[in-house]
Coordinates of C-alpha atoms and ligand atoms in Angstrom, one line a residue:
X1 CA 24.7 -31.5 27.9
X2 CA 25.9 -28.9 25.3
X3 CA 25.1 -31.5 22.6
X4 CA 21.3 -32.2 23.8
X5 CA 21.4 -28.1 23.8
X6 CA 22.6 -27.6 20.8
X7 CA 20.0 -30.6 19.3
X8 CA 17.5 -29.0 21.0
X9 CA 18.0 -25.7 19.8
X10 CA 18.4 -27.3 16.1
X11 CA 15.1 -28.9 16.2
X12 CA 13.4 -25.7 16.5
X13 CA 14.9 -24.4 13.2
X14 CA 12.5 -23.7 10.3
X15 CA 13.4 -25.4 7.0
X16 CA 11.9 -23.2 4.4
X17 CA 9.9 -24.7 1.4
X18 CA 11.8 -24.2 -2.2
X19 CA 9.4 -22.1 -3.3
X20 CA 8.4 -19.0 -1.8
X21 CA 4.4 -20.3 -0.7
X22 CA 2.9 -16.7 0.2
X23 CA 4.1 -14.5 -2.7
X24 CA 2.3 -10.8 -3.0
X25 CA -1.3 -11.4 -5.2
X26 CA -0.2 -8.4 -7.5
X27 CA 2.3 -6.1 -7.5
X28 CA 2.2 -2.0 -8.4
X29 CA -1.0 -0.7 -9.5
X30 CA -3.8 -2.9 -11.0
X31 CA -4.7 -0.5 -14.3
X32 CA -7.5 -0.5 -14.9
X33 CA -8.7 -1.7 -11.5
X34 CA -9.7 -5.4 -10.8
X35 CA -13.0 -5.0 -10.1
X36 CA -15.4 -6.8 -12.4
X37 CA -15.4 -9.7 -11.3
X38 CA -18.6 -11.1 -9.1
X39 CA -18.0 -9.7 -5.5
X40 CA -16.9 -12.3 -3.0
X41 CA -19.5 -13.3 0.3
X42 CA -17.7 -10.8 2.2
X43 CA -18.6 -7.5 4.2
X44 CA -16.3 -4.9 6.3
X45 CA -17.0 -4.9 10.0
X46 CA -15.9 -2.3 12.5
X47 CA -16.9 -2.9 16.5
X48 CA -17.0 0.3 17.9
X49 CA -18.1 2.7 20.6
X50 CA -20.5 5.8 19.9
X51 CA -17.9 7.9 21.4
X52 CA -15.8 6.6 18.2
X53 CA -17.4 8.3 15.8
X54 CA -14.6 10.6 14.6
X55 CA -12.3 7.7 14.0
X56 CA -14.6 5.5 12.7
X57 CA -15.4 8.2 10.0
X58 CA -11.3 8.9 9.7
X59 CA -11.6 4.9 8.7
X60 CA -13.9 4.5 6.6
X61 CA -13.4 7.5 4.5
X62 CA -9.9 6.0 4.3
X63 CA -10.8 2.1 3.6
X64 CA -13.5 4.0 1.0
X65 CA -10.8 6.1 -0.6
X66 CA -7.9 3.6 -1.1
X67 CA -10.6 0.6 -1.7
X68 CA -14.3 0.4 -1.4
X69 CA -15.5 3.1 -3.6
X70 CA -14.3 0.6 -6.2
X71 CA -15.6 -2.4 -4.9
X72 CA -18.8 -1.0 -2.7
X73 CA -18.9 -4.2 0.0
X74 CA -20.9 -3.7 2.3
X75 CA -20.2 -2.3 6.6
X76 CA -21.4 -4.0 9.1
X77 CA -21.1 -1.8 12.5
X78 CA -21.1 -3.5 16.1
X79 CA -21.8 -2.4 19.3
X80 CA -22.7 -3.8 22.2
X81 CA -25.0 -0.6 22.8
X82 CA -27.6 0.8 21.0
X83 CA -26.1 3.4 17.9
X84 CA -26.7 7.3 18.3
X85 CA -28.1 9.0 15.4
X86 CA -24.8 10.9 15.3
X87 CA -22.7 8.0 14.7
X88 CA -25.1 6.4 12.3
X89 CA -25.8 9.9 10.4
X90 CA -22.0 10.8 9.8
X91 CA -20.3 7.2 9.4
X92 CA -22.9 6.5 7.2
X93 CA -22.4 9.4 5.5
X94 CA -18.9 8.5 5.3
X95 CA -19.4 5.1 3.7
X96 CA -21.4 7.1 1.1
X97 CA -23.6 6.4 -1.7
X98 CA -24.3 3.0 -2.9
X99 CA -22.8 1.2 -0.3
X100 CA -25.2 -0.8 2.3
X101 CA -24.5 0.0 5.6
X102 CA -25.6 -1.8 9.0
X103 CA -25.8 -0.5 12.3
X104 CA -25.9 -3.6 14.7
X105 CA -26.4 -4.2 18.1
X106 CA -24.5 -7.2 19.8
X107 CA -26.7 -9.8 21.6
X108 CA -26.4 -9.9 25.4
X109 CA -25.3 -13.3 25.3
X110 CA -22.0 -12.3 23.5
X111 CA -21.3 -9.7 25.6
X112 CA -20.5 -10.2 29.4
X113 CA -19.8 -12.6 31.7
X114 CA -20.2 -15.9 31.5
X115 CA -22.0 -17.9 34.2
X116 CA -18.7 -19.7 35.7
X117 CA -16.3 -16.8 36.2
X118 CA -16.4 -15.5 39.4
X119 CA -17.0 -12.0 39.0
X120 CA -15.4 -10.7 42.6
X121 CA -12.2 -12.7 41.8
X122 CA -12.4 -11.2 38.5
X123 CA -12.5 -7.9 39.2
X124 CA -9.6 -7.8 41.8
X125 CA -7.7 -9.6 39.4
X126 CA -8.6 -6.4 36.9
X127 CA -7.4 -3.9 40.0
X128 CA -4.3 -5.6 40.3
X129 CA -3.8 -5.9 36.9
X130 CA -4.3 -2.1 36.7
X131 CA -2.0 -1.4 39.7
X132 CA 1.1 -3.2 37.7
X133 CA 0.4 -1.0 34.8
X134 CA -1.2 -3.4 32.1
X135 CA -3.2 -0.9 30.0
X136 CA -6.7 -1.5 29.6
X137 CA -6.6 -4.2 31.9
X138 CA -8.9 -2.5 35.0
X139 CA -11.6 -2.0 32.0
X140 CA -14.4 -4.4 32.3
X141 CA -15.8 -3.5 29.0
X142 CA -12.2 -4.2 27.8
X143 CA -12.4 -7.7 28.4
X144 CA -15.6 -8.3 27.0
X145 CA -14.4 -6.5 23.9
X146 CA -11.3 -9.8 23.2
X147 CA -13.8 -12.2 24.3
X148 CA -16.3 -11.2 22.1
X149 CA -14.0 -10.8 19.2
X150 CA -12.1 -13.9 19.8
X151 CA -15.1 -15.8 20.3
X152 CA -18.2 -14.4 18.7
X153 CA -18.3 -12.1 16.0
X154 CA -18.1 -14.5 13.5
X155 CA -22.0 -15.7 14.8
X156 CA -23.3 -12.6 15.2
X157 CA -27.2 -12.4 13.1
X158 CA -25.7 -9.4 11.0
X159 CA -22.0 -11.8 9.5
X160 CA -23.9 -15.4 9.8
X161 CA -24.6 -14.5 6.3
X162 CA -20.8 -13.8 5.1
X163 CA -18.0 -15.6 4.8
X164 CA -15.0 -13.6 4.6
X165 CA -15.0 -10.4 6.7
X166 CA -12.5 -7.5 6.6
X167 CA -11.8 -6.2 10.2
X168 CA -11.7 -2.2 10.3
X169 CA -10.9 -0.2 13.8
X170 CA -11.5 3.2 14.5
X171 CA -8.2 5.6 14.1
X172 CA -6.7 3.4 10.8
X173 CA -5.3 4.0 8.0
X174 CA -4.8 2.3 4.8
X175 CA -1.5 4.0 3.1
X176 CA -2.0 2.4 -0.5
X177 CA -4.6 2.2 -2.9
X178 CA -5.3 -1.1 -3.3
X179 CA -6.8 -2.2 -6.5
X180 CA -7.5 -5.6 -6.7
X181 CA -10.1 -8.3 -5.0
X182 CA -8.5 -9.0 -1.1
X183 CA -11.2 -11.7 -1.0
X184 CA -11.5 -13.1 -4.5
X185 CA -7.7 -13.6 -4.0
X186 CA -7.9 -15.2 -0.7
X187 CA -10.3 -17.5 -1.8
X188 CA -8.7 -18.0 -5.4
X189 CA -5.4 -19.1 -3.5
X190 CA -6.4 -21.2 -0.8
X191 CA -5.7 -18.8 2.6
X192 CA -8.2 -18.8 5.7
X193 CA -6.3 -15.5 7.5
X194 CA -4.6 -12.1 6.7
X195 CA -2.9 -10.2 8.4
X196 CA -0.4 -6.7 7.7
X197 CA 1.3 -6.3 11.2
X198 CA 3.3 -9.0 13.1
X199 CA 4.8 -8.1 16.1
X200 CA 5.2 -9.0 20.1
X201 CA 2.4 -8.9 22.7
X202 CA 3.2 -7.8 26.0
X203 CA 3.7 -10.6 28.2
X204 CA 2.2 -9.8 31.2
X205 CA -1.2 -9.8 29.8
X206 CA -1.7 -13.0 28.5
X207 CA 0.8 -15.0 31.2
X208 CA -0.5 -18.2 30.8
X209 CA -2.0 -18.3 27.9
X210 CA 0.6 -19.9 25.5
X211 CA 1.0 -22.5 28.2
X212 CA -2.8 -23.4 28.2
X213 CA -2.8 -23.8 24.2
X214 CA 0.5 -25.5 24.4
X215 CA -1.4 -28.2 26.8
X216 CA -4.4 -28.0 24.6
X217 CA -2.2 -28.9 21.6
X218 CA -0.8 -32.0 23.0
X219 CA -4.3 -33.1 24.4
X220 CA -5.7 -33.3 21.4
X221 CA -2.9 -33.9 19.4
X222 CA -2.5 -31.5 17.5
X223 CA 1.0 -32.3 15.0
X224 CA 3.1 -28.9 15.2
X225 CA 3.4 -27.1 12.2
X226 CA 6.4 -24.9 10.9
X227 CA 4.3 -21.7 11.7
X228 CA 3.8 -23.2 15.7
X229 CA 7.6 -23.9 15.9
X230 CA 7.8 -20.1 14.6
X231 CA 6.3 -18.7 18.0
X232 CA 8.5 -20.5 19.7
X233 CA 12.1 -19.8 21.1
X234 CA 13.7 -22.9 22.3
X235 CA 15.4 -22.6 25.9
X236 CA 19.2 -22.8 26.2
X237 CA 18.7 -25.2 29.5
X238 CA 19.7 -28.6 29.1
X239 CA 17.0 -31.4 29.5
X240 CA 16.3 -31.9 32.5
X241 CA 16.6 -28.5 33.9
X242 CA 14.7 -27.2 31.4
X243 CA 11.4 -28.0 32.3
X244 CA 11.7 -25.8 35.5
X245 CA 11.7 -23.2 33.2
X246 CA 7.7 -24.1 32.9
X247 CA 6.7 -22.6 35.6
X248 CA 7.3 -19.0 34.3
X249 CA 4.9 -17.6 32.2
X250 CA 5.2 -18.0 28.3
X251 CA 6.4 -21.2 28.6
X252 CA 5.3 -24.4 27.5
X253 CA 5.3 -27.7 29.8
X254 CA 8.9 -28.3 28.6
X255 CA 10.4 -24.7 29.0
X256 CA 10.6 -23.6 25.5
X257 CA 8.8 -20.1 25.5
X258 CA 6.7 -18.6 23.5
X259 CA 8.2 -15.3 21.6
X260 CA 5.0 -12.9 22.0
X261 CA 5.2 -12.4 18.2
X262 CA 1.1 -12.4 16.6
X263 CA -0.7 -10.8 13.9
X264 CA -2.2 -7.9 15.3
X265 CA -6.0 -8.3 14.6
X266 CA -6.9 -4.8 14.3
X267 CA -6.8 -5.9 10.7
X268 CA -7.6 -8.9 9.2
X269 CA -9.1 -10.4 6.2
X270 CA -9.9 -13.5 7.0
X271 CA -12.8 -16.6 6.3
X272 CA -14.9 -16.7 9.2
X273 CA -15.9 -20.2 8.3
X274 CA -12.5 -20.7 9.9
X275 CA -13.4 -19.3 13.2
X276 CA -16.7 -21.4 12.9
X277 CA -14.9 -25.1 12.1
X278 CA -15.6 -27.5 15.4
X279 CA -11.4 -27.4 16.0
X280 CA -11.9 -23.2 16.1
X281 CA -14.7 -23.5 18.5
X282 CA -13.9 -26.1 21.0
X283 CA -10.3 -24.4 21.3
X284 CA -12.3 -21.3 22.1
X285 CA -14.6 -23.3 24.2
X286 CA -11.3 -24.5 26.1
X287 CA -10.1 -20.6 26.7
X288 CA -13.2 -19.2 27.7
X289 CA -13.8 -22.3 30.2
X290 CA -10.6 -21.3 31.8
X291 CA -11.4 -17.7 32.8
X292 CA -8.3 -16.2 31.2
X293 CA -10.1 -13.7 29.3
X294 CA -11.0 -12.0 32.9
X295 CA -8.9 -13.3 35.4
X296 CA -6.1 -11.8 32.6
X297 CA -6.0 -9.9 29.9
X298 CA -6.2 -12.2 26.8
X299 CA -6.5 -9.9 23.9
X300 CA -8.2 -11.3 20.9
X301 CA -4.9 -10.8 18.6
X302 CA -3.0 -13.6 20.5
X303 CA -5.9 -15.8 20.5
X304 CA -6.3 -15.3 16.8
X305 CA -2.7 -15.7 16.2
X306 CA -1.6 -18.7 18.2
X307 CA -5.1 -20.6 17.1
X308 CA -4.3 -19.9 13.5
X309 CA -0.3 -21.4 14.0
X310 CA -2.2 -24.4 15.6
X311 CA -5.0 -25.3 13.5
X312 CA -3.8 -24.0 9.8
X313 CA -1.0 -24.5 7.7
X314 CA 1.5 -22.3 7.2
X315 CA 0.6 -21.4 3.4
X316 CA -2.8 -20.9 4.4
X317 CA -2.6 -18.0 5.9
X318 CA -1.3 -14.6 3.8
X319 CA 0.9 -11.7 4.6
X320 CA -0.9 -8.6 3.0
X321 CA 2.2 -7.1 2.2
X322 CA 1.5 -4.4 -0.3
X323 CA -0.5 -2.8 2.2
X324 CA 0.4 -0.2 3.6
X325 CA -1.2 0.4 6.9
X326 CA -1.2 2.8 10.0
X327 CA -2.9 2.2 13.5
X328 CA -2.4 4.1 16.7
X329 CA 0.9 4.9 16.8
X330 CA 2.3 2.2 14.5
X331 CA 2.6 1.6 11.0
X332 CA 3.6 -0.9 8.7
X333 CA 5.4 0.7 5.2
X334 CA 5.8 -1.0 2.0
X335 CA 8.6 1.5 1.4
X336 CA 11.3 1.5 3.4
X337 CA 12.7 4.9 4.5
X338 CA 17.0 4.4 4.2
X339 CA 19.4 6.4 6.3
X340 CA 20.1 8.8 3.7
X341 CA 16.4 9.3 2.7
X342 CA 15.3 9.6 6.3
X343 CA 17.6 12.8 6.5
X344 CA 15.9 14.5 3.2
X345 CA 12.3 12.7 4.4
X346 CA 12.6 10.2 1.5
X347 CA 11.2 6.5 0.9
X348 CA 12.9 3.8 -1.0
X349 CA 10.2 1.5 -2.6
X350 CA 10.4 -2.4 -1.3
X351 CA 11.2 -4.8 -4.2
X352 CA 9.3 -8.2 -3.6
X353 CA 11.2 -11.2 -5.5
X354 CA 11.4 -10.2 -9.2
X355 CA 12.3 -6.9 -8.3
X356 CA 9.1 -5.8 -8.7
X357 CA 7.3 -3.1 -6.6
X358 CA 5.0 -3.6 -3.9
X359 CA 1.8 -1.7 -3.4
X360 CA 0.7 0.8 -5.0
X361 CA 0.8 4.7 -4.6
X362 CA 1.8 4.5 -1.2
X363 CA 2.2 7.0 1.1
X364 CA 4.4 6.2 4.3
X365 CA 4.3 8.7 7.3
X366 CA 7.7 9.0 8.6
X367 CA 6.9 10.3 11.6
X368 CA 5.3 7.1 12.7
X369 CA 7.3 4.5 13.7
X370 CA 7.5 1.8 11.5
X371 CA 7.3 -2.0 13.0
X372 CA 10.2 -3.9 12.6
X373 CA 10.4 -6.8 11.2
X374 CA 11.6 -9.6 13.4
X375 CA 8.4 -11.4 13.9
X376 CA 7.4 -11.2 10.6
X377 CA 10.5 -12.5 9.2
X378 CA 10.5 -15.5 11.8
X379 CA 7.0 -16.0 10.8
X380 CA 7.8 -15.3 7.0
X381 CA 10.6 -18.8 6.5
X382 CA 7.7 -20.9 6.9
X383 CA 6.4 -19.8 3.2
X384 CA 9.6 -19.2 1.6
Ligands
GTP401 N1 -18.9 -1.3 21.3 C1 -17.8 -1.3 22.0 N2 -16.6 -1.3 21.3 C2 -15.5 -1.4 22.0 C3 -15.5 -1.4 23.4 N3 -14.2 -1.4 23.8 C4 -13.4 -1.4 22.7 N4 -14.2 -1.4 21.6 C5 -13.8 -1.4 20.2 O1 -12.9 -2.5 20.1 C6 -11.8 -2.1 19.3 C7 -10.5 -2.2 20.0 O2 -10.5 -1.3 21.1 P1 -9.3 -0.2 21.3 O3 -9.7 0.7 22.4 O4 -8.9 0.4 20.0 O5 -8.2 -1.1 21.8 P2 -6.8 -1.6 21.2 O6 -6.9 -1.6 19.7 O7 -6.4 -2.8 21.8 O8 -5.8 -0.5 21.7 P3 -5.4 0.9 21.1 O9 -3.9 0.7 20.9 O10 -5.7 1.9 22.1 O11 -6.1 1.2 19.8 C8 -12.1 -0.8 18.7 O12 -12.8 -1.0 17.5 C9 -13.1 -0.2 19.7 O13 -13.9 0.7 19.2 C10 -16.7 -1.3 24.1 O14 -16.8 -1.3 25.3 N5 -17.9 -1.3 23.3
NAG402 C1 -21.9 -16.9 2.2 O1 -21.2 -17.6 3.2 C2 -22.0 -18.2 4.3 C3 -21.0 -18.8 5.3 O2 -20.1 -19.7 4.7 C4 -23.0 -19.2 3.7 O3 -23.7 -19.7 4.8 C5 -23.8 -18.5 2.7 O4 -24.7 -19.5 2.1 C6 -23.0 -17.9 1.6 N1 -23.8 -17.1 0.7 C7 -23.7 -17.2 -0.6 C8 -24.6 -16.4 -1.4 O5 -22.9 -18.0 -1.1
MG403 MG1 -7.3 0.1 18.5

């Protein structure tokens, strides 16, 4: 039994390729800035509330200041109501001169319930959800919000247009200038889906939602890739008591659990012509037929993030990591504060490979904690 353990466990290591597969596109500062090029088919696109308007201003002016002033793509703005002249007057005025700007409103058939849930089931589910403490979970309009974004931005009328998209949130901030093509890059090097932050999802919010995929997977027979064995941490049961272990949330049918780590889609750059491939849509199809979206709390960032390990290869997706970049009350820092400088309030700059430095005039905020790396470098062997 020890032996079929210790197989076990071995057959969920990641052999890394000999070359590292996701390197940085530049390093430092690009002087002067790479922007002559012919702009990508690419827009920005914030969802937001008209009660957002201060932190969507707070997020453009920053994405404008560190990027887009130099690049002038264009915004598109969702919401699922109709804009106030407040919102459109100041974020607009944000975005500011010679860069279009759309103000959209998301069609009724994106947003709400589908025929087949059962609404009263769904909302007790939501209460009780709420009374155990899952934040945002007794929202309605919260679960809307992930279904919509996991399954129907990327067709709204205003992106059909577009195919790469930048996601910006309200309340962000980019801590780098960043001075080179995102998309001309992506595109240049083959990727489908950026991300800056990887970390763990709450567990209780998405219970069985790694099992569901996991069953989807071997359905359709889907092959596992290096990034899927990534998510996974194998059980320490030996076969055959293992597989009771499925029957616990985060599990697969065989008891190996999933290790909550995902990209956290608050940003991504990413190619929505990904998101609009038949495998992308019939896996969504799949989720929203189940109901997990209300009946849980599926958040689009684990949807994202577990479809991407299934349906893409591992060196098609890129790790943005000279960007520095803050949300809510987490950040991730290209500089990397040591014991020593945290005392004096100092930052050490991060050396990527050749010792060169990542990013470029960053600012880290030190009084924001700082995500550590333990996904990321899971997710990380699978390029290098
Ligand atoms: N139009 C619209 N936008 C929404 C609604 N709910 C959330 N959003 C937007 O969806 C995005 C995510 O919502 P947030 O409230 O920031 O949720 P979160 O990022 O999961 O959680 P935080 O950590 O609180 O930021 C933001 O861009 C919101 O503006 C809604 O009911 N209508
Ligand atoms: C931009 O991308 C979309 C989606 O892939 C495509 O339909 C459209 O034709 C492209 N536009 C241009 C100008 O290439
Ligand atoms: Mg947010």
């Amino acid at each position: 039994m020890l032996i079929e353990v210790c197989v076990h466990i071995q057959s969920f290591a990641i052999r890394r390729p000999a070359t590292n597969l996701d390197p940085p596109f530049h390093v430092g500062c690009q002087n002067p800035v790479m922007n002559v090029a012919p702009r990508a088919n690419a827009t920005l696109v914030m969802l937001a509330r008209n009660s957002d308007v201060s932190g969507a201003v707070h997020s453009v002016k920053s994405v404008q200041t560190q990027f887009n002033d130099h690049f002038r793509y264009p915004w598109v703005f969702l919401n699922d109501e109709k804009w106030s002249a407040e919102f459109m007057e100041k974020v607009g005025k944000a975005a500011g001169e010679g860069v279009n700007v759309k103000f959209e409103k998301i069609p009724r058939a994106m947003w709400g319930y589908p025929e087949w849930i059962d609404q009263d089931k769904a909302r007790r589910k939501m209460e009780e959800m709420e009374r155990r403490g899952i934040m945002y979970a007794g929202q309605e309009s919260y679960h809307h919000m992930c279904r919509f974004q996991s399954g129907f931005f990327y067709d709204h009328p205003a992106l059909e247009s577009y195919k790469w998209y930048w996601r910006v949130e309200p309340d962000i901030s980019f801590t780098c200038a960043i001075t080179y093509d995102p998309f001309i890059e992506m595109e240049k090097h083959g990727k489908k889906y950026g991300y800056t932050i990887a970390l763990w999802e709450r567990g209780t919010t998405v219970a069985s939602l790694f099992r569901k995929l996991s069953d989807y997977k071997a359905r359709v027979h889907i092959p596992s890739t290096s990034l899927w064995t990534a998510m996974i941490d194998p059980s320490y049961l030996p076969w055959p008591f293992r597989r009771f272990l499925s029957l616990l949330r985060n599990r697969d049918a065989y008891g190996d659990i999933w290790n909550m780590c995902h990209f956290w889609s608050n940003f991504e750059i990413a190619d929505m012509d990904f998101f609009r491939s038949p495998a992308y849509r019939s896996l969504f199809r799949y989720l929203d037929e189940d109901g997990g979206f209300y009946y849980e709390r599926w958040g689009d960032a684990p949807v994202h993030s577990l479809a991407a390990a299934l349906l893409l290869r591992p060196e098609e997706l890129h790790h943005f990591s000279d960007f520095g970049y803050i949300h809510a009350n987490l950040q991730y820092c290209t500089h990397a504060p040591t014991d020593e400088a945290r005392r004096r309030g100092e930052l050490v700059p991060m050396l990527e490979g050749r010792g060169e430095e990542l990013g470029c005039r960053c600012t880290c905020d030190l009084g924001i904690k700082i995500v550590e790396p333990v996904c990321l470098n899971r997710i990380k062997q699978t390029v290098g």
